[in-house]
Amino acid sequence: MSKTASKLEAIDLNAYYGDFHALKNINIDMEEKAVTAFIGPSGCGKSTFLRTFNRMNDYIEGFRVEGQILIGGQDIYQKNVRVDELRKEVGMVFQKPNPFPKSIYENVVYGLKIQGIKKKSVLEEAAETSLKRAALWDEVKDKLHKSALALSGGQQQRLCIARALAISPSVLLMDEPASALDPISTAKVEELIYELKNDYTIVIVTHNMQQAGRVSDSTAFFYMGELVEYAKTKTMFTSPKDNRTQNYITGRFG
Amino acid sequence: MTNSDINRLKDKAFQVFGIFCTFIGLVVLAVFLIDIIVEGITRIDWDFLTNLPSRRASRAGILTAWVGTLWILVLTTLIAFPLGVAAGVYLEEYGRKNRLNNFIEINIANLAGVPSIIYGLLGLEIFVRQMNLGGSLLAGALTLSLLILPIIIVTTREAVKAVPRSVRDGSYALGASKWQTIWNQVLPASFGGILTGIILALSRAVGEAAPLIVIGALAYVPFTPSSPFDEFTVLPIQIFNWTSRPQEEFLTNAAAAIIVLLVITFLLNGIAVYLRNRQQKKVKW
Amino acid sequence: MRVSEKIIEGLLWLSAVITILITAGIIWVLLSESISFFQVVSLAEFLTEDEWTPLFAEKEFGILPLVAGTLLTTAIAIAVALPLGLTIAVYLNEYAHARMKQIVKPMLEVLATIPTVVYGFFALTVVTPFLQTLIPSLAGFNALSAGIVMGIMIIPMISSLSEDAISSVPRSLREAAYGMGSTRLQTSFGVMVPAASSGIVVSVILAISRAVGETMIVAIAAGQQPRLTLNPLVPIETITTYIVQVSLGDVPQGSLEYKTIFAAGITLFVFTFALNNLSFWIKKKYQEKYD
């Protein structure tokens, strides 16, 4: 996989949890180095869809997909694709900050360490760069070896972003990254997303309509496992084509 | 008196009875500990700890017994720790819901309920006779390892299960493999709980006499063991032996040896409780 | 990378499978030695003869005296532990302050951590002499004192497991009882204990299983005289004590006397196996009912 080819596509994608048809015939083509937001009511399949791009659903018993997920033109559900290689390209940030119960430093370099990189200078440099990119460096540079669990929720989330950046992915998946944070921390994370899109292809799942409006270039609306509408964010929010989209973004359900 | 007064009276009476029952166990425990200490404490001195066993009660010591106990503890840990943790990790992290794993789980619950003396019979046949280890430390440690294996497996599973999914997800999302995730994240995060379980299991092993008697551990060993293949005795067997003798002086010896055994047992339990409390305080997910 | 992952998984799997081998080993060892025992002594004789004297010149191989001794000490232990344990469970759950419960529960559990050989010493040197002042005819070795001490040892087993069962009864049930003006006592025994009954039964069954297999207390304090009696005042012998007695002696390996301990062992194993599985069965049934 080459670094620049970070275009995300889904072709005729269907996904199932056992008998439950979670994603129905999804076709989408996302822009490189831009932010795409997935919105929709709970249980609409947006998180499931997000997690197909780094195959995090593989661990769920009974889960299977049909169709194709292409990253930079390559189908990542092919047998010869190695999941660990894939995830070096596709970083992920979760809904609740999930730092490892280790030091701040160990959190950031973990991804590199498991790739077998042991050289201290390399690790330290990567830690500093990533923490700076995640706008956390100034707050933690004096306590790198303190427990990450002692940080505030907002700091923990930015640490998780730094941790994802440390392995130099080209795609960042964010699953409601600010839903567990206070408004000030949320603003910081959003600002960060805005900056990061210059270098990364970002997909963000969110419940928060304003947030989608603030950070994303394009928006996809999911409902009951279907991709109902996909358009430029501005277009979608001002003149949605589908009734269901209209109802959702004006707050009539969800 | 109205019906409701009678009911209230009954309620009060039961409360008093409840307090009585709750404390009767503790009072018996206290009486017992005091009795042992009064009887045995004056017998404990340096000679008692460093003398070999003897037919004369006043010259007999527990050197071989506590050295044997220490050997057994170390060997049992070396055998049961890796085996139990590995099995626990497998069942919690890898084991899918299928017939075999279901059977393994029921089987472990069953093993936990098998009387310790039955493990003695197993050890006698397999380790002492078939593997020709005789009544050696190794045979004893292997037997006790099997005995405490279910405890270690169950506590390992609980500790591993307590590590939240989000930590695993975080690790997988960075490209870690399953084993890398277990080794680097799950095991370190659950280590406190696993350690607690192992120490509790050891405190059980340290007090066992029956299975070791069955595999042929001796009551009288004139030398301290120096290799895993040597014959041995342990504190509980020494206590049993002295308790079964008619002379009063040997009972005093038994009481003194009991004090030593209880110190070891309570120490192990104390460490386990301390670790558990610290773990609960430290980790807030 | 992938190969090493598979190897590790294989090793872990092997560790888990060893537990099956342990069970298989136990059954194989007990069966193989007992089968050659039963080739000499008929199963009918073993189960119906009322004397057990394999170590004497005139040998009789009736397991009943050992079974009787085992059941007698177990019955006494449960007679002590069940009322005490259940009362403690109810008291801690319904009456005691949370703080008191927090302190008392671990203290009671200390009772379960004391090595059984220590309890044996206690039974022989403290409890028996004390009981002899009340019952002059009490023998120096007897089922009564061993049983009582064993009962004290298993109190925490019953009290802890029963307390867990009672406290897992849905809150709404208890509130409903209080809402109708019940006292704590009426709520406890009218609503909570019946609702938690299967959990309590499980705790008692596990306690019985534990008492049946208990060795050192009875070996020290109950005597070594197999006797088909329900009299708690005289020396008896349990299955476990017999195995210890033979192990301490100089019975040659492979002899018929040697094989008797496996015949005794398989009898013990059958008892505890049945009890344990009965408790699993009740537990499972109960869980299905509540889910």
JSON list of N, CA, C and O in Angstrom, two decimals, chain C residues 264-281:
[
{"chain": "C", "resi": 264, "resn": "ALA", "atom": "N", "xyz": [-11.50, -47.45, 48.36]},
{"chain": "C", "resi": 264, "resn": "ALA", "atom": "CA", "xyz": [-12.06, -46.43, 49.26]},
{"chain": "C", "resi": 264, "resn": "ALA", "atom": "C", "xyz": [-12.08, -45.08, 48.54]},
{"chain": "C", "resi": 264, "resn": "ALA", "atom": "O", "xyz": [-13.06, -44.33, 48.61]},
{"chain": "C", "resi": 265, "resn": "GLY", "atom": "N", "xyz": [-11.00, -44.79, 47.80]},
{"chain": "C", "resi": 265, "resn": "GLY", "atom": "CA", "xyz": [-10.89, -43.51, 47.09]},
{"chain": "C", "resi": 265, "resn": "GLY", "atom": "C", "xyz": [-11.98, -43.34, 46.06]},
{"chain": "C", "resi": 265, "resn": "GLY", "atom": "O", "xyz": [-12.57, -42.27, 45.93]},
{"chain": "C", "resi": 266, "resn": "ILE", "atom": "N", "xyz": [-12.27, -44.41, 45.32]},
{"chain": "C", "resi": 266, "resn": "ILE", "atom": "CA", "xyz": [-13.29, -44.27, 44.27]},
{"chain": "C", "resi": 266, "resn": "ILE", "atom": "C", "xyz": [-14.67, -44.07, 44.89]},
{"chain": "C", "resi": 266, "resn": "ILE", "atom": "O", "xyz": [-15.51, -43.33, 44.36]},
{"chain": "C", "resi": 267, "resn": "THR", "atom": "N", "xyz": [-14.88, -44.68, 46.05]},
{"chain": "C", "resi": 267, "resn": "THR", "atom": "CA", "xyz": [-16.16, -44.47, 46.76]},
{"chain": "C", "resi": 267, "resn": "THR", "atom": "C", "xyz": [-16.30, -42.99, 47.12]},
{"chain": "C", "resi": 267, "resn": "THR", "atom": "O", "xyz": [-17.33, -42.36, 46.89]},
{"chain": "C", "resi": 268, "resn": "LEU", "atom": "N", "xyz": [-15.22, -42.44, 47.68]},
{"chain": "C", "resi": 268, "resn": "LEU", "atom": "CA", "xyz": [-15.21, -41.02, 48.05]},
{"chain": "C", "resi": 268, "resn": "LEU", "atom": "C", "xyz": [-15.43, -40.13, 46.82]},
{"chain": "C", "resi": 268, "resn": "LEU", "atom": "O", "xyz": [-16.20, -39.17, 46.84]},
{"chain": "C", "resi": 269, "resn": "PHE", "atom": "N", "xyz": [-14.73, -40.49, 45.73]},
{"chain": "C", "resi": 269, "resn": "PHE", "atom": "CA", "xyz": [-14.81, -39.69, 44.51]},
{"chain": "C", "resi": 269, "resn": "PHE", "atom": "C", "xyz": [-16.24, -39.68, 43.96]},
{"chain": "C", "resi": 269, "resn": "PHE", "atom": "O", "xyz": [-16.74, -38.64, 43.54]},
{"chain": "C", "resi": 270, "resn": "VAL", "atom": "N", "xyz": [-16.88, -40.85, 43.99]},
{"chain": "C", "resi": 270, "resn": "VAL", "atom": "CA", "xyz": [-18.26, -40.93, 43.50]},
{"chain": "C", "resi": 270, "resn": "VAL", "atom": "C", "xyz": [-19.16, -39.99, 44.29]},
{"chain": "C", "resi": 270, "resn": "VAL", "atom": "O", "xyz": [-19.97, -39.24, 43.74]},
{"chain": "C", "resi": 271, "resn": "PHE", "atom": "N", "xyz": [-19.00, -40.01, 45.62]},
{"chain": "C", "resi": 271, "resn": "PHE", "atom": "CA", "xyz": [-19.80, -39.12, 46.46]},
{"chain": "C", "resi": 271, "resn": "PHE", "atom": "C", "xyz": [-19.60, -37.65, 46.09]},
{"chain": "C", "resi": 271, "resn": "PHE", "atom": "O", "xyz": [-20.55, -36.92, 45.82]},
{"chain": "C", "resi": 272, "resn": "THR", "atom": "N", "xyz": [-18.35, -37.21, 46.08]},
{"chain": "C", "resi": 272, "resn": "THR", "atom": "CA", "xyz": [-18.10, -35.78, 45.86]},
{"chain": "C", "resi": 272, "resn": "THR", "atom": "C", "xyz": [-18.44, -35.38, 44.43]},
{"chain": "C", "resi": 272, "resn": "THR", "atom": "O", "xyz": [-18.95, -34.30, 44.19]},
{"chain": "C", "resi": 273, "resn": "PHE", "atom": "N", "xyz": [-18.18, -36.29, 43.48]},
{"chain": "C", "resi": 273, "resn": "PHE", "atom": "CA", "xyz": [-18.50, -35.99, 42.08]},
{"chain": "C", "resi": 273, "resn": "PHE", "atom": "C", "xyz": [-20.00, -35.77, 41.92]},
{"chain": "C", "resi": 273, "resn": "PHE", "atom": "O", "xyz": [-20.44, -34.82, 41.28]},
{"chain": "C", "resi": 274, "resn": "ALA", "atom": "N", "xyz": [-20.78, -36.66, 42.54]},
{"chain": "C", "resi": 274, "resn": "ALA", "atom": "CA", "xyz": [-22.24, -36.54, 42.44]},
{"chain": "C", "resi": 274, "resn": "ALA", "atom": "C", "xyz": [-22.69, -35.23, 43.08]},
{"chain": "C", "resi": 274, "resn": "ALA", "atom": "O", "xyz": [-23.51, -34.50, 42.52]},
{"chain": "C", "resi": 275, "resn": "LEU", "atom": "N", "xyz": [-22.15, -34.93, 44.25]},
{"chain": "C", "resi": 275, "resn": "LEU", "atom": "CA", "xyz": [-22.56, -33.70, 44.95]},
{"chain": "C", "resi": 275, "resn": "LEU", "atom": "C", "xyz": [-22.20, -32.46, 44.13]},
{"chain": "C", "resi": 275, "resn": "LEU", "atom": "O", "xyz": [-23.02, -31.55, 43.98]},
{"chain": "C", "resi": 276, "resn": "ASN", "atom": "N", "xyz": [-20.97, -32.42, 43.60]},
{"chain": "C", "resi": 276, "resn": "ASN", "atom": "CA", "xyz": [-20.55, -31.25, 42.84]},
{"chain": "C", "resi": 276, "resn": "ASN", "atom": "C", "xyz": [-21.44, -31.04, 41.62]},
{"chain": "C", "resi": 276, "resn": "ASN", "atom": "O", "xyz": [-21.87, -29.93, 41.34]},
{"chain": "C", "resi": 277, "resn": "ASN", "atom": "N", "xyz": [-21.71, -32.14, 40.91]},
{"chain": "C", "resi": 277, "resn": "ASN", "atom": "CA", "xyz": [-22.52, -31.98, 39.70]},
{"chain": "C", "resi": 277, "resn": "ASN", "atom": "C", "xyz": [-23.96, -31.63, 40.01]},
{"chain": "C", "resi": 277, "resn": "ASN", "atom": "O", "xyz": [-24.59, -30.90, 39.27]},
{"chain": "C", "resi": 278, "resn": "LEU", "atom": "N", "xyz": [-24.44, -32.13, 41.14]},
{"chain": "C", "resi": 278, "resn": "LEU", "atom": "CA", "xyz": [-25.78, -31.74, 41.58]},
{"chain": "C", "resi": 278, "resn": "LEU", "atom": "C", "xyz": [-25.81, -30.22, 41.79]},
{"chain": "C", "resi": 278, "resn": "LEU", "atom": "O", "xyz": [-26.74, -29.53, 41.37]},
{"chain": "C", "resi": 279, "resn": "SER", "atom": "N", "xyz": [-24.76, -29.70, 42.40]},
{"chain": "C", "resi": 279, "resn": "SER", "atom": "CA", "xyz": [-24.73, -28.24, 42.66]},
{"chain": "C", "resi": 279, "resn": "SER", "atom": "C", "xyz": [-24.64, -27.46, 41.35]},
{"chain": "C", "resi": 279, "resn": "SER", "atom": "O", "xyz": [-25.31, -26.44, 41.19]},
{"chain": "C", "resi": 280, "resn": "PHE", "atom": "N", "xyz": [-23.87, -27.95, 40.38]},
{"chain": "C", "resi": 280, "resn": "PHE", "atom": "CA", "xyz": [-23.79, -27.25, 39.08]},
{"chain": "C", "resi": 280, "resn": "PHE", "atom": "C", "xyz": [-25.17, -27.24, 38.42]},
{"chain": "C", "resi": 280, "resn": "PHE", "atom": "O", "xyz": [-25.60, -26.25, 37.85]},
{"chain": "C", "resi": 281, "resn": "TRP", "atom": "N", "xyz": [-25.81, -28.40, 38.51]},
{"chain": "C", "resi": 281, "resn": "TRP", "atom": "CA", "xyz": [-27.11, -28.56, 37.86]},
{"chain": "C", "resi": 281, "resn": "TRP", "atom": "C", "xyz": [-28.12, -27.57, 38.45]},
{"chain": "C", "resi": 281, "resn": "TRP", "atom": "O", "xyz": [-28.82, -26.89, 37.71]}
]
